[in-house]
Tab-separated table of C-alpha atoms in Angstrom:
chain	number	residue	atom	x	y	z
A	1271	MET	CA	69.988	-12.209	-55.450
A	1272	PRO	CA	68.291	-12.991	-52.189
A	1273	LEU	CA	64.578	-14.056	-52.074
A	1274	ARG	CA	61.954	-14.033	-49.473
A	1275	VAL	CA	59.059	-16.363	-49.855
A	1276	PHE	CA	55.784	-15.507	-48.233
A	1277	THR	CA	53.647	-18.284	-46.951
A	1278	ARG	CA	49.956	-18.029	-46.283
A	1279	ARG	CA	50.477	-18.392	-42.678
A	1280	ASP	CA	52.441	-15.025	-42.772
A	1281	GLU	CA	49.753	-13.261	-44.815
A	1282	VAL	CA	47.073	-14.394	-42.194
A	1283	ALA	CA	49.344	-13.156	-39.160
A	1284	ARG	CA	49.344	-10.017	-40.756
A	1285	LYS	CA	45.859	-9.719	-41.344
A	1286	LYS	CA	44.838	-10.867	-38.072
A	1287	GLN	CA	43.601	-8.021	-35.542
A	1288	MET	CA	45.609	-7.331	-32.478
A	1289	THR	CA	43.984	-7.721	-29.146
A	1290	GLU	CA	44.522	-5.168	-26.467
A	1291	LYS	CA	46.707	-7.799	-24.632
A	1292	ASP	CA	49.088	-7.877	-27.683
A	1293	LYS	CA	49.245	-4.104	-28.006
A	1294	PHE	CA	50.129	-3.698	-24.429
A	1295	LYS	CA	53.000	-6.586	-24.702
A	1296	ARG	CA	54.309	-4.620	-27.596
A	1297	ALA	CA	54.198	-1.263	-25.970
A	1298	GLN	CA	56.059	-2.643	-22.862
A	1299	ASN	CA	58.736	-4.167	-24.945
A	1300	VAL	CA	59.256	-0.919	-27.031
A	1301	LEU	CA	59.258	1.206	-23.754
A	1302	GLY	CA	61.589	-1.059	-22.296
A	1303	ARG	CA	64.287	-0.785	-25.242
A	1304	ILE	CA	63.888	3.073	-25.053
A	1305	SER	CA	64.483	2.986	-21.343
A	1306	SER	CA	67.465	0.924	-21.664
A	1307	GLU	CA	68.956	3.050	-24.210
A	1308	LEU	CA	68.279	6.332	-22.424
A	1309	THR	CA	70.092	5.050	-19.284
A	1310	GLU	CA	73.279	4.205	-21.214
A	1311	LEU	CA	73.698	7.807	-22.796
A	1312	THR	CA	75.799	10.292	-20.912
A	1313	ASP	CA	74.261	13.155	-18.994
A	1314	ASP	CA	74.540	15.791	-21.791
A	1315	ARG	CA	72.901	13.497	-24.350
A	1316	PHE	CA	70.288	12.306	-21.841
A	1317	GLU	CA	69.177	15.867	-21.081
A	1318	ARG	CA	69.075	16.873	-24.874
A	1319	ALA	CA	67.027	13.587	-25.428
A	1320	ILE	CA	64.550	14.258	-22.594
A	1321	GLU	CA	63.847	18.034	-23.256
A	1322	PRO	CA	61.631	17.732	-26.181
A	1323	THR	CA	59.531	15.314	-24.413
A	1324	GLN	CA	58.986	17.761	-21.508
A	1325	VAL	CA	58.306	20.648	-23.939
A	1326	GLY	CA	55.762	18.654	-25.696
A	1327	SER	CA	53.877	17.799	-22.418
A	1328	ASN	CA	53.822	21.550	-21.191
A	1329	ALA	CA	52.596	22.581	-24.723
A	1330	GLU	CA	49.703	20.102	-24.419
A	1331	GLU	CA	48.637	21.243	-20.688
A	1332	GLY	CA	48.672	24.863	-21.972
A	1333	GLU	CA	46.589	24.163	-25.021
A	1334	GLU	CA	44.093	22.335	-22.591
A	1335	GLU	CA	43.999	25.373	-20.298
A	1336	LYS	CA	43.406	27.841	-23.074
A	1337	ASP	CA	40.534	25.753	-24.594
A	1338	ASP	CA	38.856	25.617	-21.283
A	1339	ILE	CA	39.052	29.583	-21.028
A	1340	ILE	CA	37.735	29.899	-24.474
A	1341	HIS	CA	34.855	27.764	-23.776
A	1342	GLY	CA	33.794	29.329	-20.811
A	1343	GLY	CA	35.622	27.291	-18.263
A	1344	SER	CA	37.634	28.303	-15.580
A	1345	PRO	CA	40.978	27.080	-14.546
A	1346	GLN	CA	41.017	24.927	-11.354
A	1347	THR	CA	43.231	26.669	-9.041
A	1348	GLU	CA	42.291	24.789	-5.939
A	1349	HIS	CA	41.681	21.191	-5.581
A	1350	LEU	CA	38.826	19.999	-3.793
A	1351	LYS	CA	39.480	18.434	-0.291
A	1352	MET	CA	37.798	15.285	0.661
A	1353	LYS	CA	37.229	13.981	4.053
A	1354	PRO	CA	38.021	10.344	4.602
A	1355	PHE	CA	35.048	8.092	5.351
A	1356	ASN	CA	34.588	7.289	8.854
A	1357	ALA	CA	32.642	4.414	9.477
A	1358	ARG	CA	32.132	5.266	13.272
A	1359	GLY	CA	30.758	8.668	12.608
A	1360	PRO	CA	26.959	9.540	12.623
A	1361	LYS	CA	24.670	8.926	9.962
A	1362	VAL	CA	23.812	12.016	7.992
A	1363	GLY	CA	20.070	12.593	6.841
A	1364	ARG	CA	18.611	10.015	8.941
A	1365	PRO	CA	16.544	10.993	11.774
A	1366	ARG	CA	17.208	9.453	15.186
A	1367	LEU	CA	14.200	7.395	16.245
A	1368	VAL	CA	12.627	7.831	19.674
A	1369	ARG	CA	13.207	4.105	20.777
A	1370	VAL	CA	10.499	4.178	23.186
A	1371	ASP	CA	7.762	5.582	21.062
A	1372	ALA	CA	8.998	3.451	18.099
A	1373	ASP	CA	8.751	0.230	20.186
A	1374	ASN	CA	5.476	0.974	21.668
A	1375	LYS	CA	4.102	1.579	18.226
A	1376	ARG	CA	5.595	-1.520	16.831
A	1377	HIS	CA	4.366	-3.489	19.757
A	1378	ALA	CA	0.628	-2.077	19.318
A	1379	GLU	CA	0.768	-2.808	15.577
A	1380	GLN	CA	1.839	-6.533	16.379
A	1381	LYS	CA	-0.880	-6.823	18.817
A	1382	SER	CA	-3.296	-5.717	16.269
A	1383	TYR	CA	-2.237	-7.904	13.653
A	1384	ASN	CA	-2.130	-10.991	15.941
A	1385	GLN	CA	-5.907	-10.527	16.790
A	1386	GLY	CA	-6.601	-11.792	13.192
A	1387	LYS	CA	-4.441	-14.817	13.121
A	1388	THR	CA	-7.138	-17.248	13.574
A	1389	LEU	CA	-9.103	-16.149	10.436
A	1390	ARG	CA	-6.024	-15.750	8.447
A	1391	LYS	CA	-5.045	-19.305	9.391
A	1392	ALA	CA	-8.444	-20.668	8.420
A	1393	LEU	CA	-9.031	-18.671	5.101
A	1394	ARG	CA	-5.542	-18.689	3.773
A	1395	GLY	CA	-5.776	-19.154	0.116
A	1396	GLU	CA	-9.710	-19.327	0.022
A	1397	ASP	CA	-11.658	-17.868	-2.662
A	1398	VAL	CA	-13.469	-14.462	-1.642
A	1399	MET	CA	-16.965	-16.096	-1.422
A	1400	GLU	CA	-15.520	-18.819	0.960
A	1401	VAL	CA	-14.302	-15.890	2.928
A	1402	ALA	CA	-17.433	-14.010	3.026
A	1403	GLN	CA	-19.490	-17.036	3.921
A	1404	TYR	CA	-17.094	-18.158	6.606
A	1405	ILE	CA	-17.382	-14.589	8.213
A	1406	ARG	CA	-21.124	-14.874	7.964
A	1407	THR	CA	-21.248	-18.204	9.623
A	1408	HIS	CA	-18.536	-17.912	12.564
A	1409	LYS	CA	-19.387	-13.923	13.153
A	1410	PRO	CA	-16.064	-12.949	14.699
A	1411	GLY	CA	-15.801	-9.841	17.040
A	1412	LEU	CA	-14.977	-6.340	15.785
A	1413	GLU	CA	-11.344	-6.690	16.969
A	1414	GLN	CA	-10.765	-9.895	15.260
A	1415	LEU	CA	-12.527	-9.141	12.200
A	1416	GLN	CA	-11.036	-5.465	11.512
A	1417	SER	CA	-7.475	-7.131	11.979
A	1418	PHE	CA	-8.382	-9.759	9.358
A	1419	LEU	CA	-9.922	-7.317	6.797
A	1420	ASP	CA	-7.206	-4.651	7.461
A	1421	THR	CA	-4.551	-7.191	5.896
A	1422	PHE	CA	-6.876	-8.582	3.409
A	1423	GLU	CA	-5.518	-7.722	-0.087
A	1424	VAL	CA	-7.222	-5.290	-2.309
A	1425	ARG	CA	-6.079	-4.997	-5.768
A	1426	PHE	CA	-6.492	-2.497	-8.594
A	1427	THR	CA	-6.882	0.403	-6.238
A	1428	ARG	CA	-5.661	2.960	-8.868
A	1429	HIS	CA	-7.366	1.247	-11.685
A	1430	THR	CA	-8.608	3.849	-14.288
A	1431	LYS	CA	-9.803	1.727	-17.196
A	1432	LYS	CA	-13.698	1.568	-16.536
A	1433	LYS	CA	-14.856	-0.450	-19.687
A	1434	MET	CA	-16.829	-3.501	-18.743
A	1435	THR	CA	-18.528	-6.092	-20.597
A	1436	VAL	CA	-21.304	-8.236	-19.176
A	1437	GLN	CA	-22.029	-11.841	-20.342
A	1438	SER	CA	-24.231	-14.567	-19.049
A	1439	ARG	CA	-22.428	-18.095	-18.883
A	1440	PRO	CA	-21.140	-20.639	-16.497
A	1441	PRO	CA	-18.227	-19.131	-14.430
A	1442	ASP	CA	-14.594	-20.407	-14.807
A	1443	ALA	CA	-14.063	-23.019	-11.938
A	1444	ALA	CA	-10.203	-22.253	-11.776
A	1445	ASN	CA	-10.814	-18.646	-11.322
A	1446	THR	CA	-10.155	-18.493	-7.503
A	1447	LEU	CA	-9.968	-14.864	-6.212
A	1448	THR	CA	-7.963	-14.516	-2.980
A	1449	PHE	CA	-8.459	-10.594	-2.847
A	1450	ARG	CA	-11.140	-8.101	-3.455
A	1451	LEU	CA	-11.620	-5.013	-5.543
A	1452	PRO	CA	-12.289	-1.509	-4.366
A	1453	GLN	CA	-15.609	-0.703	-3.569
A	1454	THR	CA	-16.220	1.834	-5.981
A	1455	LEU	CA	-15.044	-0.565	-8.773
A	1456	VAL	CA	-17.432	-3.327	-7.285
A	1457	THR	CA	-20.164	-1.033	-7.077
A	1458	LYS	CA	-19.864	0.185	-10.851
A	1459	ALA	CA	-19.635	-3.721	-11.890
A	1460	LEU	CA	-22.817	-4.543	-10.019
A	1461	GLU	CA	-24.673	-1.488	-11.420
A	1462	GLU	CA	-23.583	-2.820	-15.067
A	1463	ILE	CA	-25.159	-6.471	-14.276
A	1464	ARG	CA	-28.423	-4.706	-13.112
A	1465	LYS	CA	-28.609	-2.851	-16.189
A	1466	THR	CA	-28.063	-5.847	-18.399
A	1467	SER	CA	-30.249	-8.178	-16.505
A	1468	GLY	CA	-32.977	-5.466	-16.167
A	1469	SER	CA	-35.192	-7.474	-18.763
A	1470	THR	CA	-34.186	-10.956	-17.740
A	1471	VAL	CA	-36.571	-13.258	-15.918
A	1472	VAL	CA	-34.930	-14.990	-12.795
A	1473	ASP	CA	-36.505	-17.997	-11.042
A	1474	LEU	CA	-36.273	-17.137	-7.476
A	1475	ALA	CA	-37.508	-20.563	-6.385
A	1476	CYS	CA	-34.087	-22.366	-7.727
A	1477	SER	CA	-30.881	-21.471	-5.489
A	1478	GLN	CA	-28.126	-20.492	-7.609
A	1479	THR	CA	-24.869	-22.325	-7.099
A	1480	ALA	CA	-21.240	-21.517	-8.247
A	1481	THR	CA	-21.616	-23.740	-11.314
A	1482	ASP	CA	-24.774	-22.429	-12.926
A	1483	VAL	CA	-25.233	-19.816	-15.709
A	1484	GLN	CA	-24.570	-16.540	-14.060
A	1485	TRP	CA	-23.457	-12.847	-14.820
A	1486	ILE	CA	-19.890	-12.527	-15.834
A	1487	VAL	CA	-18.225	-9.139	-15.789
A	1488	THR	CA	-15.159	-8.579	-17.718
A	1489	ILE	CA	-13.304	-5.377	-16.572
A	1490	GLU	CA	-10.510	-4.178	-18.803
A	1491	GLY	CA	-7.178	-4.580	-17.457
A	1492	ALA	CA	-8.416	-6.227	-14.243
A	1493	GLY	CA	-10.026	-9.564	-15.270
A	1494	GLU	CA	-13.249	-11.603	-15.123
A	1495	PHE	CA	-15.494	-11.512	-12.050
A	1496	SER	CA	-18.590	-13.591	-11.371
A	1497	GLU	CA	-21.956	-11.934	-10.024
A	1498	GLN	CA	-21.415	-13.995	-6.702
A	1499	GLN	CA	-17.752	-12.807	-6.533
A	1500	LEU	CA	-18.680	-9.254	-6.610
A	1501	LYS	CA	-21.377	-9.634	-4.082
A	1502	ALA	CA	-18.977	-11.198	-1.819
A	1503	MET	CA	-16.340	-8.304	-2.248
A	1504	TYR	CA	-19.239	-5.916	-1.788
A	1505	TYR	CA	-20.035	-7.487	1.393
A	1506	LEU	CA	-16.370	-7.605	2.867
A	1507	GLY	CA	-15.896	-4.023	1.657
A	1508	ASP	CA	-19.122	-3.126	3.697
A	1509	LEU	CA	-17.605	-4.914	6.606
A	1510	ALA	CA	-14.480	-3.133	6.435
A	1511	ASN	CA	-16.093	0.209	6.319
A	1512	THR	CA	-18.285	-0.977	9.517
A	1513	CYS	CA	-15.228	-1.893	11.309
A	1514	LYS	CA	-13.522	1.366	10.660
A	1515	LEU	CA	-16.461	3.210	12.055
A	1516	GLY	CA	-16.320	0.782	15.224
A	1517	LEU	CA	-12.809	1.529	15.763
A	1518	GLN	CA	-13.479	5.424	15.549
A	1519	CYS	CA	-16.441	4.983	18.248
A	1520	TYR	CA	-13.918	2.866	20.362
A	1521	SER	CA	-11.513	5.484	20.411
A	1522	TRP	CA	-14.014	8.298	21.070
A	1523	LEU	CA	-15.262	6.182	24.220
A	1524	MET	CA	-11.724	5.771	25.411
A	1525	THR	CA	-10.457	9.150	24.891
A	1526	SER	CA	-13.202	11.541	25.318
A	1527	VAL	CA	-16.173	9.595	27.492
A	1528	ASP	CA	-13.928	7.546	29.926
A	1529	PRO	CA	-11.959	10.275	31.322
A	1530	LEU	CA	-15.114	12.160	32.199
A	1531	LEU	CA	-16.589	9.182	33.835
A	1532	GLU	CA	-13.622	8.271	35.737
A	1533	GLU	CA	-13.747	11.721	37.409
A	1534	ARG	CA	-17.443	10.916	38.426
A	1535	CYS	CA	-16.413	7.472	39.597
A	1536	ARG	CA	-13.873	9.145	42.015
A	1537	ALA	CA	-16.752	11.322	43.385
A	1538	GLY	CA	-18.905	8.122	44.062
A	1539	GLY	CA	-20.434	7.434	40.852
A	1540	ASP	CA	-21.636	4.136	39.517
A	1541	THR	CA	-19.176	1.562	38.149
A	1542	VAL	CA	-19.381	-1.826	36.312
A	1543	CYS	CA	-17.139	-4.322	38.041
A	1544	GLY	CA	-14.874	-1.648	39.178
A	1545	GLU	CA	-14.538	-0.142	35.776
A	1546	THR	CA	-16.428	2.945	34.122
A	1547	GLU	CA	-19.584	2.539	31.958
A	1548	ALA	CA	-17.792	3.608	28.874
A	1549	TYR	CA	-14.881	1.327	29.477
A	1550	ALA	CA	-17.190	-1.684	29.865
A	1551	VAL	CA	-19.123	-0.604	26.713
A	1552	ALA	CA	-15.929	-0.259	24.759
A	1553	LYS	CA	-14.753	-3.643	25.690
A	1554	GLU	CA	-18.199	-5.259	24.934
A	1555	LEU	CA	-17.947	-3.605	21.493
A	1556	MET	CA	-14.524	-4.748	20.324
A	1557	LYS	CA	-15.312	-8.499	21.138
A	1558	THR	CA	-19.002	-8.260	19.513
A	1559	TRP	CA	-19.977	-9.173	16.096
A	1560	PRO	CA	-21.056	-5.923	14.413
A	1561	HIS	CA	-24.475	-7.202	13.373
A	1562	THR	CA	-25.317	-8.574	16.822
A	1563	GLN	CA	-28.575	-7.505	17.984
A	1564	LEU	CA	-28.730	-5.088	20.935
A	1565	PRO	CA	-31.215	-6.165	23.684
A	1566	GLY	CA	-33.799	-3.834	25.413
A	1567	PHE	CA	-35.310	-2.426	22.235
A	1568	ASP	CA	-38.987	-3.289	20.734
A	1569	PHE	CA	-37.233	-3.387	17.172
A	1570	PRO	CA	-34.317	-4.824	15.615
A	1571	ILE	CA	-31.311	-2.689	16.291
A	1572	GLU	CA	-27.431	-3.746	15.929
A	1573	TRP	CA	-24.091	-2.750	17.526
A	1574	SER	CA	-23.138	-1.350	14.072
A	1575	ASN	CA	-26.008	1.246	14.426
A	1576	ILE	CA	-24.498	3.144	17.454
A	1577	TYR	CA	-20.956	3.057	15.702
A	1578	CYS	CA	-21.864	6.536	14.556
A	1579	ALA	CA	-22.213	7.760	18.083
A	1580	ARG	CA	-20.207	10.960	18.748
A	1581	GLU	CA	-20.538	14.316	20.714
A	1582	GLU	CA	-22.877	15.609	18.172
A	1583	THR	CA	-25.277	12.733	18.578
A	1584	TRP	CA	-24.934	12.358	22.364
A	1585	TYR	CA	-28.617	12.314	23.656
A	1586	ASN	CA	-30.299	11.128	26.967
A	1587	ASP	CA	-32.351	7.999	27.003
A	1588	LEU	CA	-35.628	9.552	26.746
A	1589	VAL	CA	-34.838	11.400	23.520
A	1590	ILE	CA	-33.218	8.055	21.976
A	1591	GLU	CA	-36.373	5.973	23.141
A	1592	ALA	CA	-38.823	8.627	21.332
A	1593	PHE	CA	-36.833	8.570	18.223
A	1594	THR	CA	-36.401	5.127	17.813
A	1595	THR	CA	-40.078	4.380	18.804
A	1596	THR	CA	-41.146	6.774	15.943
A	1597	LEU	CA	-39.149	5.257	13.389
A	1598	SER	CA	-40.588	1.781	14.381
A	1599	ALA	CA	-43.951	2.983	14.052
A	1600	LYS	CA	-43.425	4.603	10.674
A	1601	TYR	CA	-41.150	2.494	8.871
A	1602	GLY	CA	-41.780	-1.055	10.568
A	1603	LYS	CA	-38.980	-3.678	9.884
A	1604	ASN	CA	-37.043	-1.862	6.911
A	1605	LYS	CA	-33.636	-1.462	7.648
A	1606	THR	CA	-32.878	1.210	5.311
A	1607	ILE	CA	-34.571	4.739	5.514
A	1608	PHE	CA	-33.809	8.126	4.206
A	1609	LEU	CA	-34.059	11.172	6.496
A	1610	PRO	CA	-34.062	14.571	5.261
A	1611	GLN	CA	-31.161	17.145	5.850
A	1612	VAL	CA	-31.711	18.874	9.112
A	1613	GLN	CA	-31.840	22.710	8.648
A	1614	LEU	CA	-31.489	25.411	11.097
A	1615	PRO	CA	-34.165	28.173	11.053
A	1616	ASP	CA	-32.938	31.477	9.696
A	1617	THR	CA	-32.826	34.182	12.659
A	1618	ASN	CA	-33.302	36.970	10.428
A	1619	GLU	CA	-36.877	35.746	9.717
A	1620	GLY	CA	-37.951	35.928	13.394
A	1621	ASN	CA	-38.674	32.195	13.427
């Protein structure tokens, strides 16, 4: 009686899981044997052997079509025709640029950016307090200052967490801030310091340095900021708003006032070195430090004070002199005054 002895190696081979590659090889071997056997059959036997497979394939297709109809599908009667990709065809969905306008805009932006390259090179990587001190000392012109502040990083513009904690301790020496916060967030942080330090006695005879004990504000989700850093941020934010008003005044002078004065110059009006007065003022405005004192007045007035000049505030010299003289006599050297809102008389009352 024949006996078959199973070894442990055979048992391991049976229990070993087959890989996808092994299954593919075995399926190929089986299909190869079936193909060779079918080709050796006669025509009649070959047709009888192939017929069941075709019937089963047709039955499966019918079941799939029936299932689609039952479940709300619709049999596809027409295949979608896809156009071949043409790399030389026009790009769909992207508007064509007007090259002349795009180039002019790019050149203008590049020129404006290059105006602040000197400040960027000198203040790259510096703390916000060093930036504010450098600007106070060197007093750059409006055009140069605006270009620098326009690219100075402003973080946490969408900060929604307003929880703040105020402490009195020496600041962290390694806490270098190369950015500024939004003006609203800085204002709120300084208000928190004023509320906390309301009952604290401050020695005004001693100058405060960056290493002395000072107020530290911890803003949830933003970090820690010293009082000196917050004041520097507030100063830079105020300068940015001033520069914005200065550019608006420059635009108004060049687009509204200068064309009118050009017509007068053609008719024999006065010019300054062959230029209109508006153009000369606009050029001087762009290259002058915003807080430079204006000559010709008996009291201190700066360039930034005329940035708000528009058509609604366009008065003659006598009105301006009378108004400024009145303010000087009433308020002296105060830089901040509060004027009541102008109200027009009611015509129905007969005034």
